[in-house]
Amino acid sequence: MPVFLDNPYNPNPISKLMVTFLLGFAVFHKVNIYFEWAIILLISFLFYKNGFKKEVLKNILFFGMFSLIIPSLEVIRNMNVILMIFFMLFAVCRMFYLPFSSGSFFVKTSDVGSIISSMDKIKLPHSISIPIAVIFRFFPSFREESHNIKLAMKIRGITLKNPISYIEYVMVPLLVISSNISDDIAKAAETKCIENPVKKTRYISVKMKIVDFGYVLLVLIMVIGGILW
């Protein structure tokens, strides 16, 4: 059973994508810290309800660390150049943490079938939906293969302490494997007649649920409220 259909607290992939774009636009505006915490707690609650308990802890700890340790931009501007560059890097991470958190929730709680089905539902062009599906197929396979390569090289004593050997025996195989994975995904897509223009019957039927309206509406209210506060 796809992960999307199992849990009433798992929103539609389109709703999760809308929230991610909404929080991305919020980066260009100053949102009140209390409203930002409300958004983080909402995403953490949905993480918890979908079984990602470690993500709840990491989400709250990282945002808390960014909020408490990093000074405001006005304070950073008055620092010397070295400190300003150092803190500015973390300030940028702090600015983009909200869309990163919602994007992480989108990636971890969505499967390819539900994403394609939901994009077909809103009549999204295949030139957009197919690349997104390929990305979702590519990165899990690449992550698994890269872990296996690094583990094999670690057993042979090849680590970052010897950068030349690491590049030769780890980075080069990763480049080759990434090319092979993309070829395999393209062949699998062609085998399933992905370019056939006729309407396709999807195994997964995507429907709007209460959690979709609640998730999008709450984030929208908190973003607007945080900007106007």
PDB file of C-alpha atoms in Angstrom:
ATOM      1  CA  MET A   1       0.000   0.000   0.000  1.00  0.00           C
ATOM      2  CA  PRO A   2       1.500   3.410  -0.932  1.00  0.00           C
ATOM      3  CA  VAL A   3       2.476   5.622   1.984  1.00  0.00           C
ATOM      4  CA  PHE A   4       0.105   8.346   0.791  1.00  0.00           C
ATOM      5  CA  LEU A   5      -2.985   6.171   1.183  1.00  0.00           C
ATOM      6  CA  ASP A   6      -2.068   4.704   4.574  1.00  0.00           C
ATOM      7  CA  ASN A   7      -2.242   7.731   6.827  1.00  0.00           C
ATOM      8  CA  PRO A   8      -5.049  10.312   7.241  1.00  0.00           C
ATOM      9  CA  TYR A   9      -2.389  12.762   8.484  1.00  0.00           C
ATOM     10  CA  ASN A  10      -0.415  12.554   5.223  1.00  0.00           C
ATOM     11  CA  PRO A  11      -1.542  15.389   2.913  1.00  0.00           C
ATOM     12  CA  ASN A  12      -1.804  15.209  -0.846  1.00  0.00           C
ATOM     13  CA  PRO A  13       1.622  15.704  -2.539  1.00  0.00           C
ATOM     14  CA  ILE A  14       0.262  18.795  -4.290  1.00  0.00           C
ATOM     15  CA  SER A  15      -0.692  20.311  -0.918  1.00  0.00           C
ATOM     16  CA  LYS A  16       2.812  19.629   0.410  1.00  0.00           C
ATOM     17  CA  LEU A  17       4.345  21.171  -2.696  1.00  0.00           C
ATOM     18  CA  MET A  18       2.094  24.253  -2.379  1.00  0.00           C
ATOM     19  CA  VAL A  19       3.199  24.731   1.233  1.00  0.00           C
ATOM     20  CA  THR A  20       6.857  24.422   0.239  1.00  0.00           C
ATOM     21  CA  PHE A  21       6.478  27.115  -2.443  1.00  0.00           C
ATOM     22  CA  LEU A  22       4.499  29.299  -0.029  1.00  0.00           C
ATOM     23  CA  LEU A  23       7.250  29.106   2.592  1.00  0.00           C
ATOM     24  CA  GLY A  24       9.797  29.748  -0.156  1.00  0.00           C
ATOM     25  CA  PHE A  25       8.094  33.063  -0.957  1.00  0.00           C
ATOM     26  CA  ALA A  26       7.996  33.848   2.775  1.00  0.00           C
ATOM     27  CA  VAL A  27      11.805  33.897   2.758  1.00  0.00           C
ATOM     28  CA  PHE A  28      11.685  37.360   1.147  1.00  0.00           C
ATOM     29  CA  HIS A  29       9.615  38.761   4.045  1.00  0.00           C
ATOM     30  CA  LYS A  30      10.261  38.963   7.753  1.00  0.00           C
ATOM     31  CA  VAL A  31       7.961  36.543   9.583  1.00  0.00           C
ATOM     32  CA  ASN A  32       7.438  36.879  13.321  1.00  0.00           C
ATOM     33  CA  ILE A  33       9.443  34.269  15.259  1.00  0.00           C
ATOM     34  CA  TYR A  34       6.377  32.958  17.109  1.00  0.00           C
ATOM     35  CA  PHE A  35       4.584  32.260  13.843  1.00  0.00           C
ATOM     36  CA  GLU A  36       7.730  30.547  12.518  1.00  0.00           C
ATOM     37  CA  TRP A  37       7.752  28.309  15.581  1.00  0.00           C
ATOM     38  CA  ALA A  38       4.077  27.523  14.983  1.00  0.00           C
ATOM     39  CA  ILE A  39       4.882  26.385  11.425  1.00  0.00           C
ATOM     40  CA  ILE A  40       7.795  24.254  12.654  1.00  0.00           C
ATOM     41  CA  LEU A  41       5.608  22.625  15.312  1.00  0.00           C
ATOM     42  CA  LEU A  42       2.886  21.930  12.727  1.00  0.00           C
ATOM     43  CA  ILE A  43       5.353  20.224  10.372  1.00  0.00           C
ATOM     44  CA  SER A  44       6.871  18.331  13.323  1.00  0.00           C
ATOM     45  CA  PHE A  45       3.401  17.147  14.354  1.00  0.00           C
ATOM     46  CA  LEU A  46       2.784  15.788  10.841  1.00  0.00           C
ATOM     47  CA  PHE A  47       6.226  14.142  10.886  1.00  0.00           C
ATOM     48  CA  TYR A  48       5.280  12.436  14.165  1.00  0.00           C
ATOM     49  CA  LYS A  49       1.904  11.267  12.849  1.00  0.00           C
ATOM     50  CA  ASN A  50       3.649   9.755   9.812  1.00  0.00           C
ATOM     51  CA  GLY A  51       6.111   7.789  11.954  1.00  0.00           C
ATOM     52  CA  PHE A  52       9.227   9.987  11.574  1.00  0.00           C
ATOM     53  CA  LYS A  53       9.952  10.550  15.273  1.00  0.00           C
ATOM     54  CA  LYS A  54      13.648  11.307  14.748  1.00  0.00           C
ATOM     55  CA  GLU A  55      12.743  14.003  12.234  1.00  0.00           C
ATOM     56  CA  VAL A  56      10.546  15.677  14.871  1.00  0.00           C
ATOM     57  CA  LEU A  57      13.495  15.983  17.250  1.00  0.00           C
ATOM     58  CA  LYS A  58      15.918  17.127  14.540  1.00  0.00           C
ATOM     59  CA  ASN A  59      13.420  19.649  13.173  1.00  0.00           C
ATOM     60  CA  ILE A  60      12.853  21.324  16.550  1.00  0.00           C
ATOM     61  CA  LEU A  61      16.507  21.177  17.654  1.00  0.00           C
ATOM     62  CA  PHE A  62      17.919  22.621  14.437  1.00  0.00           C
ATOM     63  CA  PHE A  63      15.415  25.468  14.267  1.00  0.00           C
ATOM     64  CA  GLY A  64      15.893  26.180  17.956  1.00  0.00           C
ATOM     65  CA  MET A  65      19.656  26.273  17.479  1.00  0.00           C
ATOM     66  CA  PHE A  66      19.350  28.655  14.506  1.00  0.00           C
ATOM     67  CA  SER A  67      16.907  30.889  16.394  1.00  0.00           C
ATOM     68  CA  LEU A  68      18.917  31.130  19.633  1.00  0.00           C
ATOM     69  CA  ILE A  69      22.528  31.191  18.421  1.00  0.00           C
ATOM     70  CA  ILE A  70      22.346  33.306  15.260  1.00  0.00           C
ATOM     71  CA  PRO A  71      22.057  37.063  15.944  1.00  0.00           C
ATOM     72  CA  SER A  72      19.860  39.383  13.903  1.00  0.00           C
ATOM     73  CA  LEU A  73      21.014  40.768  10.555  1.00  0.00           C
ATOM     74  CA  GLU A  74      21.442  44.243  12.085  1.00  0.00           C
ATOM     75  CA  VAL A  75      23.912  42.837  14.625  1.00  0.00           C
ATOM     76  CA  ILE A  76      25.746  40.800  11.973  1.00  0.00           C
ATOM     77  CA  ARG A  77      26.247  43.871   9.775  1.00  0.00           C
ATOM     78  CA  ASN A  78      28.123  45.619  12.597  1.00  0.00           C
ATOM     79  CA  MET A  79      30.608  42.746  13.071  1.00  0.00           C
ATOM     80  CA  ASN A  80      34.058  42.569  11.523  1.00  0.00           C
ATOM     81  CA  VAL A  81      34.379  40.967   8.088  1.00  0.00           C
ATOM     82  CA  ILE A  82      35.397  37.462   9.200  1.00  0.00           C
ATOM     83  CA  LEU A  83      32.641  37.124  11.802  1.00  0.00           C
ATOM     84  CA  MET A  84      30.121  38.672   9.425  1.00  0.00           C
ATOM     85  CA  ILE A  85      30.905  36.069   6.727  1.00  0.00           C
ATOM     86  CA  PHE A  86      30.767  33.252   9.295  1.00  0.00           C
ATOM     87  CA  PHE A  87      27.418  34.263  10.808  1.00  0.00           C
ATOM     88  CA  MET A  88      25.951  35.276   7.451  1.00  0.00           C
ATOM     89  CA  LEU A  89      26.311  31.684   6.221  1.00  0.00           C
ATOM     90  CA  PHE A  90      24.244  30.409   9.139  1.00  0.00           C
ATOM     91  CA  ALA A  91      21.796  33.302   8.762  1.00  0.00           C
ATOM     92  CA  VAL A  92      21.083  32.195   5.176  1.00  0.00           C
ATOM     93  CA  CYS A  93      20.497  28.623   6.409  1.00  0.00           C
ATOM     94  CA  ARG A  94      18.153  30.061   9.032  1.00  0.00           C
ATOM     95  CA  MET A  95      16.223  32.001   6.354  1.00  0.00           C
ATOM     96  CA  PHE A  96      15.665  28.917   4.205  1.00  0.00           C
ATOM     97  CA  TYR A  97      14.972  26.471   7.033  1.00  0.00           C
ATOM     98  CA  LEU A  98      11.164  26.703   6.816  1.00  0.00           C
ATOM     99  CA  PRO A  99      10.923  25.726   3.106  1.00  0.00           C
ATOM    100  CA  PHE A 100      13.654  23.137   3.711  1.00  0.00           C
ATOM    101  CA  SER A 101      11.630  21.584   6.536  1.00  0.00           C
ATOM    102  CA  SER A 102       8.416  21.434   4.490  1.00  0.00           C
ATOM    103  CA  GLY A 103      10.372  20.118   1.490  1.00  0.00           C
ATOM    104  CA  SER A 104      11.874  17.394   3.667  1.00  0.00           C
ATOM    105  CA  PHE A 105       8.372  16.429   4.810  1.00  0.00           C
ATOM    106  CA  PHE A 106       7.253  16.350   1.171  1.00  0.00           C
ATOM    107  CA  VAL A 107      10.136  14.076   0.099  1.00  0.00           C
ATOM    108  CA  LYS A 108      10.006  11.688   3.057  1.00  0.00           C
ATOM    109  CA  THR A 109       6.236  11.143   3.068  1.00  0.00           C
ATOM    110  CA  SER A 110       5.497  10.974  -0.677  1.00  0.00           C
ATOM    111  CA  ASP A 111       5.918   8.169  -3.168  1.00  0.00           C
ATOM    112  CA  VAL A 112       6.314   8.457  -6.927  1.00  0.00           C
ATOM    113  CA  GLY A 113       2.915   6.950  -7.740  1.00  0.00           C
ATOM    114  CA  SER A 114       0.951   9.426  -5.644  1.00  0.00           C
ATOM    115  CA  ILE A 115       3.002  12.355  -6.993  1.00  0.00           C
ATOM    116  CA  ILE A 116       2.364  11.432 -10.643  1.00  0.00           C
ATOM    117  CA  SER A 117      -1.322  10.741  -9.956  1.00  0.00           C
ATOM    118  CA  SER A 118      -1.814  14.070  -8.158  1.00  0.00           C
ATOM    119  CA  MET A 119      -0.051  15.969 -10.948  1.00  0.00           C
ATOM    120  CA  ASP A 120      -2.280  14.300 -13.523  1.00  0.00           C
ATOM    121  CA  LYS A 121      -5.239  15.390 -11.412  1.00  0.00           C
ATOM    122  CA  ILE A 122      -4.392  19.085 -11.854  1.00  0.00           C
ATOM    123  CA  LYS A 123      -3.502  18.605 -15.553  1.00  0.00           C
ATOM    124  CA  LEU A 124       0.172  19.409 -15.054  1.00  0.00           C
ATOM    125  CA  PRO A 125       2.199  19.016 -18.299  1.00  0.00           C
ATOM    126  CA  HIS A 126       4.320  15.891 -18.599  1.00  0.00           C
ATOM    127  CA  SER A 127       7.355  18.099 -19.207  1.00  0.00           C
ATOM    128  CA  ILE A 128       7.088  19.033 -15.512  1.00  0.00           C
ATOM    129  CA  SER A 129       5.674  15.903 -13.879  1.00  0.00           C
ATOM    130  CA  ILE A 130       8.050  13.429 -15.537  1.00  0.00           C
ATOM    131  CA  PRO A 131      11.293  15.167 -14.423  1.00  0.00           C
ATOM    132  CA  ILE A 132       9.937  15.334 -10.854  1.00  0.00           C
ATOM    133  CA  ALA A 133       9.167  11.598 -10.969  1.00  0.00           C
ATOM    134  CA  VAL A 134      12.663  10.868 -12.318  1.00  0.00           C
ATOM    135  CA  ILE A 135      14.212  12.888  -9.490  1.00  0.00           C
ATOM    136  CA  PHE A 136      12.259  10.886  -6.919  1.00  0.00           C
ATOM    137  CA  ARG A 137      13.425   7.656  -8.545  1.00  0.00           C
ATOM    138  CA  PHE A 138      17.041   8.770  -8.884  1.00  0.00           C
ATOM    139  CA  PHE A 139      18.064  10.019  -5.459  1.00  0.00           C
ATOM    140  CA  PRO A 140      17.034   7.007  -3.313  1.00  0.00           C
ATOM    141  CA  SER A 141      18.948   4.658  -5.652  1.00  0.00           C
ATOM    142  CA  PHE A 142      21.952   7.008  -5.748  1.00  0.00           C
ATOM    143  CA  ARG A 143      21.975   7.316  -1.946  1.00  0.00           C
ATOM    144  CA  GLU A 144      21.956   3.538  -1.523  1.00  0.00           C
ATOM    145  CA  GLU A 145      24.722   2.977  -4.070  1.00  0.00           C
ATOM    146  CA  SER A 146      26.901   5.773  -2.661  1.00  0.00           C
ATOM    147  CA  HIS A 147      26.539   4.309   0.833  1.00  0.00           C
ATOM    148  CA  ASN A 148      27.645   0.902  -0.436  1.00  0.00           C
ATOM    149  CA  ILE A 149      30.674   2.357  -2.241  1.00  0.00           C
ATOM    150  CA  LYS A 150      31.786   4.436   0.744  1.00  0.00           C
ATOM    151  CA  LEU A 151      31.361   1.438   3.055  1.00  0.00           C
ATOM    152  CA  ALA A 152      33.427  -0.788   0.748  1.00  0.00           C
ATOM    153  CA  MET A 153      36.205   1.815   0.497  1.00  0.00           C
ATOM    154  CA  LYS A 154      36.154   2.371   4.257  1.00  0.00           C
ATOM    155  CA  ILE A 155      36.760  -1.339   4.773  1.00  0.00           C
ATOM    156  CA  ARG A 156      39.784  -1.012   2.467  1.00  0.00           C
ATOM    157  CA  GLY A 157      41.082   1.955   4.465  1.00  0.00           C
ATOM    158  CA  ILE A 158      40.320   4.619   1.839  1.00  0.00           C
ATOM    159  CA  THR A 159      38.959   7.741   3.551  1.00  0.00           C
ATOM    160  CA  LEU A 160      39.157  11.523   3.190  1.00  0.00           C
ATOM    161  CA  LYS A 161      42.544  11.414   4.936  1.00  0.00           C
ATOM    162  CA  ASN A 162      43.916  10.336   1.552  1.00  0.00           C
ATOM    163  CA  PRO A 163      42.036  12.708  -0.821  1.00  0.00           C
ATOM    164  CA  ILE A 164      43.682  11.491  -4.058  1.00  0.00           C
ATOM    165  CA  SER A 165      42.719   7.849  -3.457  1.00  0.00           C
ATOM    166  CA  TYR A 166      39.282   8.941  -2.234  1.00  0.00           C
ATOM    167  CA  ILE A 167      38.603  10.821  -5.464  1.00  0.00           C
ATOM    168  CA  GLU A 168      39.806   7.892  -7.563  1.00  0.00           C
ATOM    169  CA  TYR A 169      38.005   5.079  -5.760  1.00  0.00           C
ATOM    170  CA  VAL A 170      34.868   6.868  -4.472  1.00  0.00           C
ATOM    171  CA  MET A 171      34.031   9.933  -6.557  1.00  0.00           C
ATOM    172  CA  VAL A 172      34.715   8.361  -9.966  1.00  0.00           C
ATOM    173  CA  PRO A 173      32.525   5.285  -9.273  1.00  0.00           C
ATOM    174  CA  LEU A 174      29.785   7.601  -8.006  1.00  0.00           C
ATOM    175  CA  LEU A 175      29.830   9.529 -11.289  1.00  0.00           C
ATOM    176  CA  VAL A 176      29.645   6.294 -13.283  1.00  0.00           C
ATOM    177  CA  ILE A 177      26.847   4.886 -11.118  1.00  0.00           C
ATOM    178  CA  SER A 178      24.810   8.113 -11.360  1.00  0.00           C
ATOM    179  CA  SER A 179      24.991   7.848 -15.159  1.00  0.00           C
ATOM    180  CA  ASN A 180      23.935   4.184 -15.042  1.00  0.00           C
ATOM    181  CA  ILE A 181      21.033   4.918 -12.696  1.00  0.00           C
ATOM    182  CA  SER A 182      19.705   7.687 -14.946  1.00  0.00           C
ATOM    183  CA  ASP A 183      19.946   5.351 -17.974  1.00  0.00           C
ATOM    184  CA  ASP A 184      18.074   2.598 -16.113  1.00  0.00           C
ATOM    185  CA  ILE A 185      15.315   5.024 -15.076  1.00  0.00           C
ATOM    186  CA  ALA A 186      14.977   6.292 -18.651  1.00  0.00           C
ATOM    187  CA  LYS A 187      14.742   2.718 -19.991  1.00  0.00           C
ATOM    188  CA  ALA A 188      12.143   1.802 -17.374  1.00  0.00           C
ATOM    189  CA  ALA A 189      10.097   4.885 -18.308  1.00  0.00           C
ATOM    190  CA  GLU A 190      10.249   4.007 -22.008  1.00  0.00           C
ATOM    191  CA  THR A 191       9.224   0.427 -21.244  1.00  0.00           C
ATOM    192  CA  LYS A 192       6.134   1.748 -19.472  1.00  0.00           C
ATOM    193  CA  CYS A 193       5.249   3.907 -22.531  1.00  0.00           C
ATOM    194  CA  ILE A 194       5.694   7.177 -20.667  1.00  0.00           C
ATOM    195  CA  GLU A 195       5.667   9.140 -23.961  1.00  0.00           C
ATOM    196  CA  ASN A 196       2.339   7.662 -25.081  1.00  0.00           C
ATOM    197  CA  PRO A 197      -0.037  10.661 -25.310  1.00  0.00           C
ATOM    198  CA  VAL A 198      -3.196   8.699 -24.466  1.00  0.00           C
ATOM    199  CA  LYS A 199      -4.780   9.093 -21.045  1.00  0.00           C
ATOM    200  CA  LYS A 200      -3.290   6.624 -18.558  1.00  0.00           C
ATOM    201  CA  THR A 201      -5.099   4.677 -15.869  1.00  0.00           C
ATOM    202  CA  ARG A 202      -3.374   5.191 -12.514  1.00  0.00           C
ATOM    203  CA  TYR A 203      -3.176   2.490  -9.878  1.00  0.00           C
ATOM    204  CA  ILE A 204      -3.239   5.123  -7.140  1.00  0.00           C
ATOM    205  CA  SER A 205      -6.293   7.390  -6.890  1.00  0.00           C
ATOM    206  CA  VAL A 206      -5.472  10.691  -5.198  1.00  0.00           C
ATOM    207  CA  LYS A 207      -8.204  12.535  -3.319  1.00  0.00           C
ATOM    208  CA  MET A 208      -8.323  15.703  -1.251  1.00  0.00           C
ATOM    209  CA  LYS A 209      -8.665  15.109   2.488  1.00  0.00           C
ATOM    210  CA  ILE A 210      -9.370  17.274   5.519  1.00  0.00           C
ATOM    211  CA  VAL A 211      -5.671  17.352   6.362  1.00  0.00           C
ATOM    212  CA  ASP A 212      -4.948  18.964   2.969  1.00  0.00           C
ATOM    213  CA  PHE A 213      -7.199  21.961   3.649  1.00  0.00           C
ATOM    214  CA  GLY A 214      -5.996  22.191   7.244  1.00  0.00           C
ATOM    215  CA  TYR A 215      -2.290  22.021   6.331  1.00  0.00           C
ATOM    216  CA  VAL A 216      -2.404  24.626   3.544  1.00  0.00           C
ATOM    217  CA  LEU A 217      -4.828  26.935   5.354  1.00  0.00           C
ATOM    218  CA  LEU A 218      -2.927  26.919   8.661  1.00  0.00           C
ATOM    219  CA  VAL A 219       0.421  27.603   6.994  1.00  0.00           C
ATOM    220  CA  LEU A 220      -1.131  30.376   4.877  1.00  0.00           C
ATOM    221  CA  ILE A 221      -2.662  32.016   7.977  1.00  0.00           C
ATOM    222  CA  MET A 222       0.602  31.748   9.929  1.00  0.00           C
ATOM    223  CA  VAL A 223       2.679  33.171   7.083  1.00  0.00           C
ATOM    224  CA  ILE A 224       0.344  36.124   6.496  1.00  0.00           C
ATOM    225  CA  GLY A 225      -0.064  36.686  10.237  1.00  0.00           C
ATOM    226  CA  GLY A 226       3.700  36.500  10.784  1.00  0.00           C
ATOM    227  CA  ILE A 227       4.352  39.076   8.064  1.00  0.00           C
ATOM    228  CA  LEU A 228       1.643  41.475   9.241  1.00  0.00           C
ATOM    229  CA  TRP A 229       2.472  41.130  12.962  1.00  0.00           C
TER     230      TRP A 229
END
